[in-house]
Coordinates of C-alpha atoms and ligand atoms in Angstrom, one line a residue:
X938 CA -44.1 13.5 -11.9
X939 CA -44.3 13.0 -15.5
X940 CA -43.3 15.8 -18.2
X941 CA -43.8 16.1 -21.9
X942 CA -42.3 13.2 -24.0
X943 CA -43.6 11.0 -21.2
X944 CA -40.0 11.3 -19.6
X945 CA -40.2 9.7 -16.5
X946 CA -38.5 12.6 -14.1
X947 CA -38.1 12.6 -10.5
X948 CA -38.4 16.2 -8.7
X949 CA -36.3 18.5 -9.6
X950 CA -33.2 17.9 -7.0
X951 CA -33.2 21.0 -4.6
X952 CA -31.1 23.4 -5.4
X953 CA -29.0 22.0 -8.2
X954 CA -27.9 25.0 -11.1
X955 CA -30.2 25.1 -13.9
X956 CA -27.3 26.6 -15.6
X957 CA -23.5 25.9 -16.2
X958 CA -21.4 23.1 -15.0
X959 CA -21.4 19.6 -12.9
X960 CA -21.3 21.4 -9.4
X961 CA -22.3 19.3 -5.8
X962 CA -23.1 21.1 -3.0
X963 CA -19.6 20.6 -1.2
X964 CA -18.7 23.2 -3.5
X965 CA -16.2 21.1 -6.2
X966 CA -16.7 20.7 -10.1
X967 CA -16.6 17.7 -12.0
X968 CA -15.0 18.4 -15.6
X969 CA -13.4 15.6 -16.3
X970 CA -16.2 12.8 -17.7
X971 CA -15.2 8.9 -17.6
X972 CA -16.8 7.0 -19.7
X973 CA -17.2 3.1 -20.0
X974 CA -17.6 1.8 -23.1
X975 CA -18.7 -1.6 -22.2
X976 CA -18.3 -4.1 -19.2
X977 CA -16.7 -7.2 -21.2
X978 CA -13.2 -7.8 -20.5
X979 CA -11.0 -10.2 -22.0
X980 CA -8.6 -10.4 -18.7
X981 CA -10.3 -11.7 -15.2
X982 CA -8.3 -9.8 -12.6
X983 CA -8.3 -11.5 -9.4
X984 CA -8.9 -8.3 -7.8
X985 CA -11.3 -7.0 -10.2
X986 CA -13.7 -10.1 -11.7
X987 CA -14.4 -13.2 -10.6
X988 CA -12.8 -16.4 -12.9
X989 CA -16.2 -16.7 -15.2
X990 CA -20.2 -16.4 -14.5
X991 CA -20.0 -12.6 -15.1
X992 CA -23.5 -11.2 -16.5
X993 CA -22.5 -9.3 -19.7
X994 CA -25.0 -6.3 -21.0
X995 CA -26.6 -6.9 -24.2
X996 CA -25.7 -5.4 -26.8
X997 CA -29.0 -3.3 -27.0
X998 CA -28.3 -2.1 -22.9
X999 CA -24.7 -0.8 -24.2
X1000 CA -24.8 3.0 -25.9
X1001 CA -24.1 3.0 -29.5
X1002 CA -21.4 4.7 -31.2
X1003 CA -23.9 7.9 -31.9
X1004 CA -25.3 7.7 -28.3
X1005 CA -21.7 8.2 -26.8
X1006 CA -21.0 10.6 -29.1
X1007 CA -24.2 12.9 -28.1
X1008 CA -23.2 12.3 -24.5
X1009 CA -19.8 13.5 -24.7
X1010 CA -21.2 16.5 -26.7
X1011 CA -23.6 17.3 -23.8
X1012 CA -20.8 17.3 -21.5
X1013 CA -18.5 19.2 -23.6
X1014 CA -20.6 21.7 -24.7
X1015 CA -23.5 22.3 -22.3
X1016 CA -21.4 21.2 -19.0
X1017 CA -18.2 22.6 -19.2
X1018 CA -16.6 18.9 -19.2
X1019 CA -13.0 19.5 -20.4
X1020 CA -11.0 16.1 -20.2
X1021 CA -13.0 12.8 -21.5
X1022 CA -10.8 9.1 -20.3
X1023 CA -12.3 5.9 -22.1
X1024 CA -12.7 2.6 -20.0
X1025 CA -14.0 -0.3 -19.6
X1026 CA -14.5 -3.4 -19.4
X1027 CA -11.8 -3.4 -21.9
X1028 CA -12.3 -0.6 -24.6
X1029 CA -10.6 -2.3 -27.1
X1030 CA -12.9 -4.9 -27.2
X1031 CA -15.5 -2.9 -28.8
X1032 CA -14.8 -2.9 -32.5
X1033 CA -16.1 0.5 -33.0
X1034 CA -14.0 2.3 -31.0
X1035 CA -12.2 3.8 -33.7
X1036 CA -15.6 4.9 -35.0
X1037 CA -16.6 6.2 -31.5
X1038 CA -13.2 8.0 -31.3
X1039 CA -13.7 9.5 -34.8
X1040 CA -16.6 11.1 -34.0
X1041 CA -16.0 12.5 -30.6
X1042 CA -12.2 13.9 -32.4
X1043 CA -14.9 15.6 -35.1
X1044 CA -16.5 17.6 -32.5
X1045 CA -14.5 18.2 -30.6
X1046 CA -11.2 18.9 -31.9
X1047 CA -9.2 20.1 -28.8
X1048 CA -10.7 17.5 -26.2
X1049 CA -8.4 15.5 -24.8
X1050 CA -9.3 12.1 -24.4
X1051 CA -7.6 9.5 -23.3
X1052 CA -8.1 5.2 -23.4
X1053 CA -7.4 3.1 -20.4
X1054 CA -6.9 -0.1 -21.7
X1055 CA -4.8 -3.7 -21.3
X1056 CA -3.6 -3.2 -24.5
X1057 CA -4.4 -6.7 -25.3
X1058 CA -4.8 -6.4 -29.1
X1059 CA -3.4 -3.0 -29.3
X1060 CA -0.6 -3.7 -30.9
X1061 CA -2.6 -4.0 -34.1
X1062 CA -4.5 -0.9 -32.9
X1063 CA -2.3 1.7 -32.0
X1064 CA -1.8 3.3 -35.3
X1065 CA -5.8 3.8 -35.8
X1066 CA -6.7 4.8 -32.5
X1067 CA -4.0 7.5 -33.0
X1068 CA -5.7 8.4 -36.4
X1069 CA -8.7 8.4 -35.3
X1070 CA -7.9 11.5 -32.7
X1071 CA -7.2 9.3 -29.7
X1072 CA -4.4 11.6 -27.6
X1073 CA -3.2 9.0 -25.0
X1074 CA -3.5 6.2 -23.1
X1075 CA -3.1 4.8 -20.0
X1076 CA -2.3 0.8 -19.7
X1077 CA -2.9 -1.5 -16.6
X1078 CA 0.0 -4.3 -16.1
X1079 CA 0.9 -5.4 -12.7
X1080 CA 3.7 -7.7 -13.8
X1081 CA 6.5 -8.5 -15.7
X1082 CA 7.0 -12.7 -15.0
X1083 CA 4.6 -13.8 -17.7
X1084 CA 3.6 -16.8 -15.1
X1085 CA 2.7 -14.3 -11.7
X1086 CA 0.8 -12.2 -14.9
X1087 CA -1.3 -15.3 -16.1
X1088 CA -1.9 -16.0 -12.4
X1089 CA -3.2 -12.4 -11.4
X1090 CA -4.9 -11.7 -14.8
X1091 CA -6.0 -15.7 -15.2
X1092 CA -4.5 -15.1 -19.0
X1093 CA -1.4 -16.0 -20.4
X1094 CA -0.8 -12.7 -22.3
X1095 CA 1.8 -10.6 -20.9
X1096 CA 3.7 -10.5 -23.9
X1097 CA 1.0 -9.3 -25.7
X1098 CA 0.2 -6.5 -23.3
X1099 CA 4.0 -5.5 -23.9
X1100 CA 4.0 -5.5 -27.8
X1101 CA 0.7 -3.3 -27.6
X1102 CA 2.2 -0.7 -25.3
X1103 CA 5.7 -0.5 -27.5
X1104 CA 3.0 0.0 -30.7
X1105 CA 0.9 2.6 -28.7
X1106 CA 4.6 4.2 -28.0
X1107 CA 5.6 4.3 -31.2
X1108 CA 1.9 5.8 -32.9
X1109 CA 2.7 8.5 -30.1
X1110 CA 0.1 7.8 -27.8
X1111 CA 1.9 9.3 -25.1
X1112 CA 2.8 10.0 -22.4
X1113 CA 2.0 7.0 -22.0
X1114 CA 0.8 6.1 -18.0
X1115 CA 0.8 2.4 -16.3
X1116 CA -1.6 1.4 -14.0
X1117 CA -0.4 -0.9 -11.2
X1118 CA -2.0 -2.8 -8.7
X1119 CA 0.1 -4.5 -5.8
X1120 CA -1.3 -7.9 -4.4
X1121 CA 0.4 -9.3 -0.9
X1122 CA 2.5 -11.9 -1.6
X1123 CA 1.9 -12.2 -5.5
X1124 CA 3.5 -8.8 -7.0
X1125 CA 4.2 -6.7 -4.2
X1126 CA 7.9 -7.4 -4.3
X1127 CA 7.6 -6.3 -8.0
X1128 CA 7.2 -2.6 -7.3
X1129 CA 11.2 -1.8 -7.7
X1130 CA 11.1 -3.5 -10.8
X1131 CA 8.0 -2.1 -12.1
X1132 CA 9.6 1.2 -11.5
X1133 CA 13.0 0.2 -12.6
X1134 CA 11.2 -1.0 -16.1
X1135 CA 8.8 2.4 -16.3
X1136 CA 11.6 4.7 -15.9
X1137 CA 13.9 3.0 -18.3
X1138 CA 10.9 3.3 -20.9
X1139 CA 10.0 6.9 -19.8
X1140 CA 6.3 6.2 -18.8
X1141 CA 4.9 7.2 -15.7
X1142 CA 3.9 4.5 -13.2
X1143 CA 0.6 4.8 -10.8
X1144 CA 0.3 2.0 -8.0
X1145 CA -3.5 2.1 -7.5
X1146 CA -4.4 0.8 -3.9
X1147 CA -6.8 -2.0 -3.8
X1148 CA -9.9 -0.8 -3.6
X1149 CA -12.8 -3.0 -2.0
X1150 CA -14.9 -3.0 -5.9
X1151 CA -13.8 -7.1 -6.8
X1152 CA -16.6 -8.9 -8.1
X1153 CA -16.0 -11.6 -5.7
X1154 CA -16.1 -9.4 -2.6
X1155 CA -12.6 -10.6 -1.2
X1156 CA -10.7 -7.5 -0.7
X1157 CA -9.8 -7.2 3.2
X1158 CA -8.1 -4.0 4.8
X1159 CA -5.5 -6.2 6.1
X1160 CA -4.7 -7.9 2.7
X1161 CA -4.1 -4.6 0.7
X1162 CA -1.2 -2.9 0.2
X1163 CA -1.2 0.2 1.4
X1164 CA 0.4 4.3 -0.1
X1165 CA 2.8 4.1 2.9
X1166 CA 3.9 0.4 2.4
X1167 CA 4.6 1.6 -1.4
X1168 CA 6.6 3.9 -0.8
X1169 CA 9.0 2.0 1.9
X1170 CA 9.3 0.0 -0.3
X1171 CA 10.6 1.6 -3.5
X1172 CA 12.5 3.8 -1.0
X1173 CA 15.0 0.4 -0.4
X1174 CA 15.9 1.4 -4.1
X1175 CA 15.5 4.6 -5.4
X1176 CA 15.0 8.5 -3.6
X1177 CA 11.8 9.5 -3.9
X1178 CA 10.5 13.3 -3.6
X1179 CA 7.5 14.7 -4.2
X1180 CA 6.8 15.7 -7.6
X1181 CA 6.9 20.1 -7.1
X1182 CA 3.8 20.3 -9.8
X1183 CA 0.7 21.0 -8.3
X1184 CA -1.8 18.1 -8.1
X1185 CA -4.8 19.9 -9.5
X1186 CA -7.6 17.2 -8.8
X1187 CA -5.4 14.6 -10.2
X1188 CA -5.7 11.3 -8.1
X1189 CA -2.2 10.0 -8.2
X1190 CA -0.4 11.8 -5.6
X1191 CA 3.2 12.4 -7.1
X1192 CA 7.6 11.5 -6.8
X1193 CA 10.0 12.3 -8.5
X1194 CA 12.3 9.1 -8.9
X1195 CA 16.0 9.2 -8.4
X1196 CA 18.8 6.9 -7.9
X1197 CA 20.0 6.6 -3.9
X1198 CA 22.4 9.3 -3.4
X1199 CA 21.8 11.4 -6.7
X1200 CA 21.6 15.0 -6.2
X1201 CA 18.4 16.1 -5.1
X1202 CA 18.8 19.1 -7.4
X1203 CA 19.4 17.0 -11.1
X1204 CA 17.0 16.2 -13.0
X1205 CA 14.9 13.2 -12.1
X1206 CA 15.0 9.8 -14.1
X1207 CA 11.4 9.7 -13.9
X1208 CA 8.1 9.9 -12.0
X1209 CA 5.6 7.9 -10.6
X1210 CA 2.3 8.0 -8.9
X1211 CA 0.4 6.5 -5.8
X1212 CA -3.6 6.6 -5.7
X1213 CA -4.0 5.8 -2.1
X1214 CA -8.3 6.0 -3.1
X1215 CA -8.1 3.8 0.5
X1216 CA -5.7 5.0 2.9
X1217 CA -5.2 8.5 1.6
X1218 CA -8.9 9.5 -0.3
X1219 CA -8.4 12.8 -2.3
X1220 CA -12.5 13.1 -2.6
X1221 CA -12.3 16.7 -1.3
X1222 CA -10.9 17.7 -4.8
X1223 CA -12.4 15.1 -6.7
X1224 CA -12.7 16.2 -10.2
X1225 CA -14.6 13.4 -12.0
X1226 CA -17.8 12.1 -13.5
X1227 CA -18.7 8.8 -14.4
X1228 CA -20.8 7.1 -17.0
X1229 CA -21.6 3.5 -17.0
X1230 CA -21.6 1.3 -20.1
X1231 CA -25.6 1.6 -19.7
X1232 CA -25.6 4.7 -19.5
X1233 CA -26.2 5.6 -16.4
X1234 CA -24.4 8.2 -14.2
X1235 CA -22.4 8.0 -11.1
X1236 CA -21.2 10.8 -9.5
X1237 CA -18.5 8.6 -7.5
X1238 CA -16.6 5.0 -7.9
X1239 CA -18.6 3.7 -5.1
X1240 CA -21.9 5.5 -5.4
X1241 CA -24.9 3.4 -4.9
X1242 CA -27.5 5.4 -6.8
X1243 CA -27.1 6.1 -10.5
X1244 CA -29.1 8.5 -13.0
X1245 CA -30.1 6.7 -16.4
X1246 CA -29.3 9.2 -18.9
X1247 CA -29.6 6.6 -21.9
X1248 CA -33.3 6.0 -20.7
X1249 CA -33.7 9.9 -21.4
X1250 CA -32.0 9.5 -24.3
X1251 CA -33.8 7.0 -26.1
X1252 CA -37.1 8.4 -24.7
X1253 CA -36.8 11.4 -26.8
X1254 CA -35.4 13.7 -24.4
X1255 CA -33.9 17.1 -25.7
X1256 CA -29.9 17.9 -24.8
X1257 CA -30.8 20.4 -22.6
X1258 CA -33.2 18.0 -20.8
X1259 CA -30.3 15.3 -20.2
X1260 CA -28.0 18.1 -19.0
X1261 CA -30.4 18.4 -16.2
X1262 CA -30.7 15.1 -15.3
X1263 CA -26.8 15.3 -15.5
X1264 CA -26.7 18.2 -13.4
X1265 CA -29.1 17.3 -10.5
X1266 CA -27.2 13.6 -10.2
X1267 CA -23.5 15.3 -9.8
X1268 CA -25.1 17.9 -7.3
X1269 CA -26.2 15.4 -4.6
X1270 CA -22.6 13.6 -5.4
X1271 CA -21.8 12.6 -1.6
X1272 CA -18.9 14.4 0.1
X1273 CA -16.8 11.2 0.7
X1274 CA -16.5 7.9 -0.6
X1275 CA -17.1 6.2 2.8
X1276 CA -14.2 4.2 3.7
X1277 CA -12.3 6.7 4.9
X1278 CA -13.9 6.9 8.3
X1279 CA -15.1 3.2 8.5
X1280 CA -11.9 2.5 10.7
X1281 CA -10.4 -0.9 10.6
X1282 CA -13.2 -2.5 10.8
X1283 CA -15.1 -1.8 7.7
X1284 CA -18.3 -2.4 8.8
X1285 CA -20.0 1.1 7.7
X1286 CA -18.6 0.5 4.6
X1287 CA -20.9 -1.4 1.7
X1288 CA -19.7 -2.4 -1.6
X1289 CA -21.5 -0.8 -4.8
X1290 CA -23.4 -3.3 -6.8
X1291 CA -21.5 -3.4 -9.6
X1292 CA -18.1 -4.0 -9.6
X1293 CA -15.2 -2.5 -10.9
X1294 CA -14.8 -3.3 -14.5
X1295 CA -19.2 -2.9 -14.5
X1296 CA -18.5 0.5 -13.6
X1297 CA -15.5 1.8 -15.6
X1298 CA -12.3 2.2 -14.0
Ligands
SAM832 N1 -9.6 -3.0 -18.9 C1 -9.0 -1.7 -18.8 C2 -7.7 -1.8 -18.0 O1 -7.3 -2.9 -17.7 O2 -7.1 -0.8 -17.7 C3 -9.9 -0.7 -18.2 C4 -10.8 -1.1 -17.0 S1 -10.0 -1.5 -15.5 C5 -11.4 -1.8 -14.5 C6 -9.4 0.0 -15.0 C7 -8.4 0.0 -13.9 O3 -9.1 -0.4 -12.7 C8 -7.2 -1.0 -14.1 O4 -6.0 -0.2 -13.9 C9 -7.4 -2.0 -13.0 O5 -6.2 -2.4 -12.5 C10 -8.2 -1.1 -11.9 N2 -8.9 -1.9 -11.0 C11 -9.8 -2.9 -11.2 N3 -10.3 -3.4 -10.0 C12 -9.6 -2.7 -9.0 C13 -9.7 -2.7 -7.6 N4 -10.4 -3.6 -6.9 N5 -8.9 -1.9 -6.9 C14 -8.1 -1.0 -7.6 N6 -8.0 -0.9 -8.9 C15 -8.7 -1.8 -9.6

């Protein structure tokens, strides 16, 4: 069916609200919008991209500063979208992201929105991004040997992942969150020491589970490391606990981290986080929405179908039009990401298209 403005629209999608919020029909709400900014990175994670041959967007595919801006605002203000996180790709490799930042911070004053980034570059960044409204960030970095980094990240830059999170610190982009990924055999036996470093620093580390979304398709069940392995082995060195606050759709699921033999009542020296997305899915209180670098909507990390709201948007369509659209993809948002009950095996489990960094992590 075709409507006014020659907007190509599908059906309506039955029963999705007309009004209000990003509600599916198991009954949660997504208010808390992820947004890709583009799919160019200038780190090739093993476990993310492959080592070259990657199909960038053009430049004319990507949303412009102004398009992300009128997204955001349709989220914020027409579907009850409270918390916006930046990603990538690499964010920082856009030049405008200041610009973008600046105008989301001028309509929005209160939003919080946060960058998750390499912080390759940011060092020179920090102190703008912060200007420009940014309230936090979150920074990947799954090592501290500069050699295991360059291997994992197939770049040599650790050190300048380390002098963009001490600049980010001191503009007061905090708190300031790590993302951690643990590879078997390469930085698995790193997780004491990422801890031991986080702690000392006062950020919070996540350990993100491998999730099956590499470009090169070589994640295996057997190969990852799992929430429960994580925690034995961080428990060799420190007490964990779990983290009293309540979890409120957050993914990482929480400990407070303590020396062996501290009292359980004093104050911890810090916390961390585990997103077991694998072993230990939280869909049920799954929180977000995603937005591709295109445009496009996903109502989960491993959806298959998306819902071009860029399309719409350069078609003519109105805000209340692109809500809709917005709307009806969220509401059919499936109930489960699907490798939860694949078993060992895997085999009812099929990889999304586009990988990881093409999505926005
Ligand atoms: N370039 C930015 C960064 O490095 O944080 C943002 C994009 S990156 C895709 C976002 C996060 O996704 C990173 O923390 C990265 O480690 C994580 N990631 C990428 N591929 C992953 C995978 N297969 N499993 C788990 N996490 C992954």
């Amino acid at each position: 069916m075709t409507v006014a403005l020659g907007i190509p629209r599908t059906l309506s999608v039955q029963g999705a609200p007309t009004t209000g919020g990003l509600l599916d029909t198991f009954g949660r709400q997504a208010t808390d919008m992820r947004l890709s900014l583009i799919d160019k990175c200038n780190l090739r994670c093993t476990y993310c991209m492959p080592a070259d041959g990657m199909d960038w967007l053009s430049k004319a595919k990507l949303m412009n500063a102004d398009e992300i801006v009128r997204l955001v605002g349709i989220g914020v203000d027409q579907l009850q979208v409270r918390e916006l996180r930046l990603t990538g790709g690499e964010p920082l490799v856009r030049m405008d992201l200041e610009h973008i930042i600046a105008g989301i911070r001028a309509a929005h004053p209160d939003l919080p929105v946060s960058l998750t980034t390499n912080a390759v570059g940011l060092d020179k960044r920090a102190a703008g991004l912060r200007a420009a409204g940014l309230t936090r960030i979150n920074v990947s970095l799954d090592s501290l040997h500069a050699e295991t980094f360059a291997d994992l990240t197939r770049r040599p830059f650790l050190d300048r992942v380390l002098r963009g999170i001490d600049a980010a610190a001191e503009a007061g982009l905090g708190p300031i969150k790590i993302n951690a990924v643990l590879l078997k055999g390469i930085n698995d036996h790193e997780a004491p020491d990422l801890v031991q470093w986080a702690v000392a620093k006062g950020y919070e580390l996540r350990f993100i589970e491998q999730m099956p979304l590499d470009e090169d398709h070589t994640w295996t069940r057997d190969n990852m490391i799992t929430a429960g392995e994580i925690r034995a082995r961080l428990e060799q060195r420190f007490a964990l606990r779990p983290d009293p606050r309540e979890r409120a759709g957050a993914p990482a699921d929480r400990w407070e981290v303590r020396a062996l033999g501290a009292d359980p009542a004093s104050a911890p020296d810090g916390i961390i986080g585990i997103i077991a997305s694998v072993t230990e899915p939280f869909c049920a209180d799954c929180t977000r929405t995603r937005v591709t670098a295109d445009g496009k909507i996903r109502s989960c990390l491993f959806s298959h179908d998306e819902v071009p709201l860029l399309q719409l948007m350069r078609l003519g369509a109105s805000d209340a039009e692109i809500a809709q659209r917005w709307r009806e993809a969220m509401w059919v948002k499936p109930k489960a990401h699907g490798m939860d009950h694949a078993g060992l095996g895997d085999e009812h489990y099929v990889q999304p298209e586009r990988s990881m960094s093409a999505i926005g992590g």
